mmCIF file of C-alpha atoms in Angstrom:
data_model
loop_
_atom_site.group_PDB
_atom_site.id
_atom_site.type_symbol
_atom_site.label_atom_id
_atom_site.label_comp_id
_atom_site.label_asym_id
_atom_site.label_seq_id
_atom_site.Cartn_x
_atom_site.Cartn_y
_atom_site.Cartn_z
ATOM 1 C CA MET A 1 117.363 57.206 90.151
ATOM 2 C CA THR A 2 118.975 60.592 90.680
ATOM 3 C CA TYR A 3 118.610 62.364 94.015
ATOM 4 C CA THR A 4 118.876 66.105 94.641
ATOM 5 C CA ARG A 5 120.711 66.057 97.997
ATOM 6 C CA SER A 6 123.484 64.029 99.605
ATOM 7 C CA ALA A 7 125.633 63.707 102.696
ATOM 8 C CA GLN A 8 128.578 61.476 103.516
ATOM 9 C CA THR A 9 131.178 60.824 106.181
ATOM 10 C CA GLU A 10 134.447 58.919 105.918
ATOM 11 C CA ILE A 11 136.644 57.509 108.706
ATOM 12 C CA GLU A 12 139.492 55.082 109.302
ATOM 13 C CA VAL A 13 138.473 52.042 111.390
ATOM 14 C CA ALA A 14 140.899 49.691 113.138
ATOM 15 C CA ALA A 15 139.243 46.574 111.715
ATOM 16 C CA SER A 16 139.493 44.325 108.713
ATOM 17 C CA ALA A 17 137.157 44.978 105.803
ATOM 18 C CA GLU A 18 135.504 41.617 106.504
ATOM 19 C CA ALA A 19 134.816 42.379 110.183
ATOM 20 C CA LEU A 20 133.554 45.848 109.368
ATOM 21 C CA PHE A 21 131.285 44.598 106.576
ATOM 22 C CA ASP A 22 129.873 41.889 108.835
ATOM 23 C CA TYR A 23 129.035 44.508 111.469
ATOM 24 C CA LEU A 24 127.443 46.926 108.970
ATOM 25 C CA ASP A 25 125.591 44.215 107.034
ATOM 26 C CA ASP A 26 123.021 43.906 109.857
ATOM 27 C CA PRO A 27 120.342 46.579 109.205
ATOM 28 C CA ALA A 28 119.028 46.436 112.781
ATOM 29 C CA ARG A 29 122.505 47.162 114.137
ATOM 30 C CA LEU A 30 123.202 49.819 111.519
ATOM 31 C CA GLY A 31 119.906 51.560 112.243
ATOM 32 C CA ALA A 32 119.986 51.143 116.024
ATOM 33 C CA HIS A 33 119.831 54.935 116.411
ATOM 34 C CA MET A 34 116.374 54.910 114.776
ATOM 35 C CA GLN A 35 115.004 52.372 117.239
ATOM 36 C CA LYS A 36 115.506 54.570 120.321
ATOM 37 C CA PRO A 37 113.660 57.774 121.153
ATOM 38 C CA SER A 38 115.884 60.794 120.568
ATOM 39 C CA ALA A 39 115.705 64.551 120.237
ATOM 40 C CA MET A 40 116.354 64.252 116.499
ATOM 41 C CA MET A 41 113.369 61.900 116.230
ATOM 42 C CA LEU A 42 111.347 64.304 118.444
ATOM 43 C CA GLY A 43 110.885 61.493 120.941
ATOM 44 C CA GLY A 44 109.683 59.044 118.277
ATOM 45 C CA ARG A 45 111.297 55.835 117.154
ATOM 46 C CA MET A 46 111.117 53.285 114.349
ATOM 47 C CA THR A 47 110.554 49.539 114.535
ATOM 48 C CA TYR A 48 112.172 47.269 111.962
ATOM 49 C CA GLY A 49 110.710 44.311 110.085
ATOM 50 C CA PHE A 50 112.689 42.021 107.791
ATOM 51 C CA ASP A 51 112.109 39.408 105.139
ATOM 52 C CA GLU A 52 113.715 35.966 105.386
ATOM 53 C CA ALA A 53 117.090 37.311 104.134
ATOM 54 C CA GLN A 54 117.188 39.813 107.040
ATOM 55 C CA GLY A 55 118.429 42.620 104.779
ATOM 56 C CA ARG A 56 121.570 40.658 103.893
ATOM 57 C CA ALA A 57 120.958 39.867 100.199
ATOM 58 C CA VAL A 58 120.250 41.804 97.021
ATOM 59 C CA GLY A 59 116.472 42.132 96.766
ATOM 60 C CA SER A 60 115.959 41.768 100.517
ATOM 61 C CA VAL A 61 113.246 44.044 101.926
ATOM 62 C CA ILE A 62 113.507 46.074 105.133
ATOM 63 C CA ARG A 63 110.429 47.787 106.566
ATOM 64 C CA MET A 64 110.359 50.487 109.223
ATOM 65 C CA VAL A 65 107.303 51.911 110.952
ATOM 66 C CA GLY A 66 107.037 54.403 113.770
ATOM 67 C CA THR A 67 105.513 57.577 115.080
ATOM 68 C CA ILE A 68 106.643 61.130 115.514
ATOM 69 C CA LEU A 69 104.576 63.863 117.145
ATOM 70 C CA GLY A 70 101.576 61.518 117.093
ATOM 71 C CA GLY A 71 101.803 60.923 113.331
ATOM 72 C CA GLY A 72 102.711 57.689 111.620
ATOM 73 C CA LEU A 73 105.925 57.111 109.702
ATOM 74 C CA SER A 74 106.738 54.252 107.362
ATOM 75 C CA VAL A 75 109.316 53.350 104.781
ATOM 76 C CA GLU A 76 110.236 50.250 102.825
ATOM 77 C CA GLU A 77 113.808 49.723 101.629
ATOM 78 C CA VAL A 78 115.298 47.158 99.296
ATOM 79 C CA VAL A 79 118.950 46.090 99.113
ATOM 80 C CA VAL A 80 120.119 46.929 95.571
ATOM 81 C CA GLU A 81 123.852 46.187 95.859
ATOM 82 C CA ARG A 82 125.811 43.898 98.136
ATOM 83 C CA GLN A 83 129.476 43.192 97.437
ATOM 84 C CA PRO A 84 131.108 41.758 100.584
ATOM 85 C CA PRO A 85 133.371 43.016 102.038
ATOM 86 C CA HIS A 86 133.402 46.278 100.063
ATOM 87 C CA ARG A 87 130.000 47.819 99.384
ATOM 88 C CA LYS A 88 126.313 47.688 100.238
ATOM 89 C CA VAL A 89 123.531 49.979 99.006
ATOM 90 C CA TRP A 90 119.803 50.047 99.759
ATOM 91 C CA GLU A 91 117.077 52.410 98.651
ATOM 92 C CA THR A 92 113.481 53.241 99.330
ATOM 93 C CA ARG A 93 110.764 51.444 97.441
ATOM 94 C CA GLY A 94 107.425 53.082 96.796
ATOM 95 C CA ARG A 95 106.625 56.381 98.463
ATOM 96 C CA PRO A 96 108.129 56.777 101.941
ATOM 97 C CA ASN A 97 105.912 58.343 104.593
ATOM 98 C CA LEU A 98 108.618 60.341 106.364
ATOM 99 C CA LEU A 99 108.753 63.849 107.777
ATOM 100 C CA VAL A 100 111.948 65.567 106.592
ATOM 101 C CA ILE A 101 113.342 63.399 103.795
ATOM 102 C CA GLY A 102 111.591 61.560 100.994
ATOM 103 C CA ALA A 103 112.998 58.867 98.736
ATOM 104 C CA TYR A 104 116.622 57.986 99.430
ATOM 105 C CA ARG A 105 119.523 55.678 98.675
ATOM 106 C CA MET A 106 121.973 54.859 101.478
ATOM 107 C CA GLY A 107 125.014 52.730 101.713
ATOM 108 C CA PHE A 108 128.580 52.227 102.705
ATOM 109 C CA GLU A 109 131.889 51.505 101.043
ATOM 110 C CA ILE A 110 134.872 49.841 102.714
ATOM 111 C CA ALA A 111 138.441 49.971 101.431
ATOM 112 C CA PRO A 112 141.162 47.939 103.171
ATOM 113 C CA SER A 113 144.049 50.090 104.393
ATOM 114 C CA GLY A 114 146.776 47.947 105.950
ATOM 115 C CA LYS A 115 145.412 46.558 109.231
ATOM 116 C CA SER A 116 142.599 49.109 109.127
ATOM 117 C CA SER A 117 139.790 49.951 106.740
ATOM 118 C CA ARG A 118 138.514 53.184 105.280
ATOM 119 C CA LEU A 119 134.730 53.488 105.733
ATOM 120 C CA LEU A 120 132.487 55.822 103.756
ATOM 121 C CA VAL A 121 128.804 56.074 104.772
ATOM 122 C CA PHE A 122 126.503 58.029 102.470
ATOM 123 C CA ILE A 123 122.916 59.031 101.817
ATOM 124 C CA ASP A 124 121.493 60.491 98.613
ATOM 125 C CA TYR A 125 117.967 61.800 99.111
ATOM 126 C CA ASP A 126 115.114 64.008 98.006
ATOM 127 C CA TYR A 127 112.836 66.127 100.120
ATOM 128 C CA PRO A 128 109.322 64.780 100.744
ATOM 129 C CA SER A 129 107.013 65.273 97.752
ATOM 130 C CA SER A 130 104.234 67.241 99.468
ATOM 131 C CA ALA A 131 104.365 71.059 99.594
ATOM 132 C CA ALA A 132 104.625 71.010 103.414
ATOM 133 C CA GLY A 133 107.205 68.224 103.212
ATOM 134 C CA ARG A 134 109.382 70.240 100.842
ATOM 135 C CA ILE A 135 109.343 73.184 103.256
ATOM 136 C CA VAL A 136 110.111 71.051 106.322
ATOM 137 C CA GLY A 137 112.628 69.058 104.285
ATOM 138 C CA ALA A 138 114.483 72.178 103.195
ATOM 139 C CA MET A 139 114.702 73.301 106.820
ATOM 140 C CA PHE A 140 115.597 69.998 108.489
ATOM 141 C CA GLY A 141 116.443 67.398 105.816
ATOM 142 C CA PRO A 142 120.172 68.199 105.621
ATOM 143 C CA ILE A 143 120.453 68.223 109.426
ATOM 144 C CA TYR A 144 118.643 64.900 109.718
ATOM 145 C CA ALA A 145 120.658 63.247 106.914
ATOM 146 C CA ARG A 146 123.945 64.301 108.511
ATOM 147 C CA TRP A 147 122.744 63.134 111.950
ATOM 148 C CA CYS A 148 121.773 59.736 110.545
ATOM 149 C CA ILE A 149 125.101 58.969 108.875
ATOM 150 C CA ASN A 150 127.054 60.388 111.815
ATOM 151 C CA ARG A 151 125.101 58.135 114.220
ATOM 152 C CA MET A 152 126.088 55.139 112.094
ATOM 153 C CA ILE A 153 129.721 56.244 112.214
ATOM 154 C CA LYS A 154 129.569 56.754 116.003
ATOM 155 C CA ASP A 155 128.130 53.263 116.439
ATOM 156 C CA VAL A 156 130.990 51.821 114.377
ATOM 157 C CA ILE A 157 133.514 53.765 116.452
ATOM 158 C CA SER A 158 131.954 52.388 119.652
ATOM 159 C CA ALA A 159 131.859 48.839 118.306
ATOM 160 C CA PHE A 160 135.507 48.856 117.232
ATOM 161 C CA HIS A 161 136.818 50.934 120.174
ATOM 162 C CA GLU A 162 138.174 53.744 118.043
ATOM 163 C CA SER A 163 139.288 56.921 119.717
#
């Protein structure tokens, strides 16, 4: 599938590719920023649900449900690529019920670099399909997408004590 928008961030992490992949391979850890109320989530939060593979195998399903401004949110993702310790990609399945972005593909790539690793986190996405969703998406989708990948990067920095 081709998406109309994208965002990405790349950093150097003082960790082996294996350690970094192991950390990022846990969807609950990677999406921890979605599980806490925040200004970007307008006080809302998402709760995760996993299949038996816990989001750590190709075909594994990850479900998120939550609320924002009293309305329900839901999305189902499926892992479409998993190549330890270098790359993992997941994408939405069905029609996501989200506010500022619609269907998306997210992932990360890790390249060893001496005793460190180069980490790229990305999201390719569309705006929501409804007329109102396209308007809200155009206003806030890019901000939200950038916030999401930057939160993942900040969590990695905290976990590996980068400065």
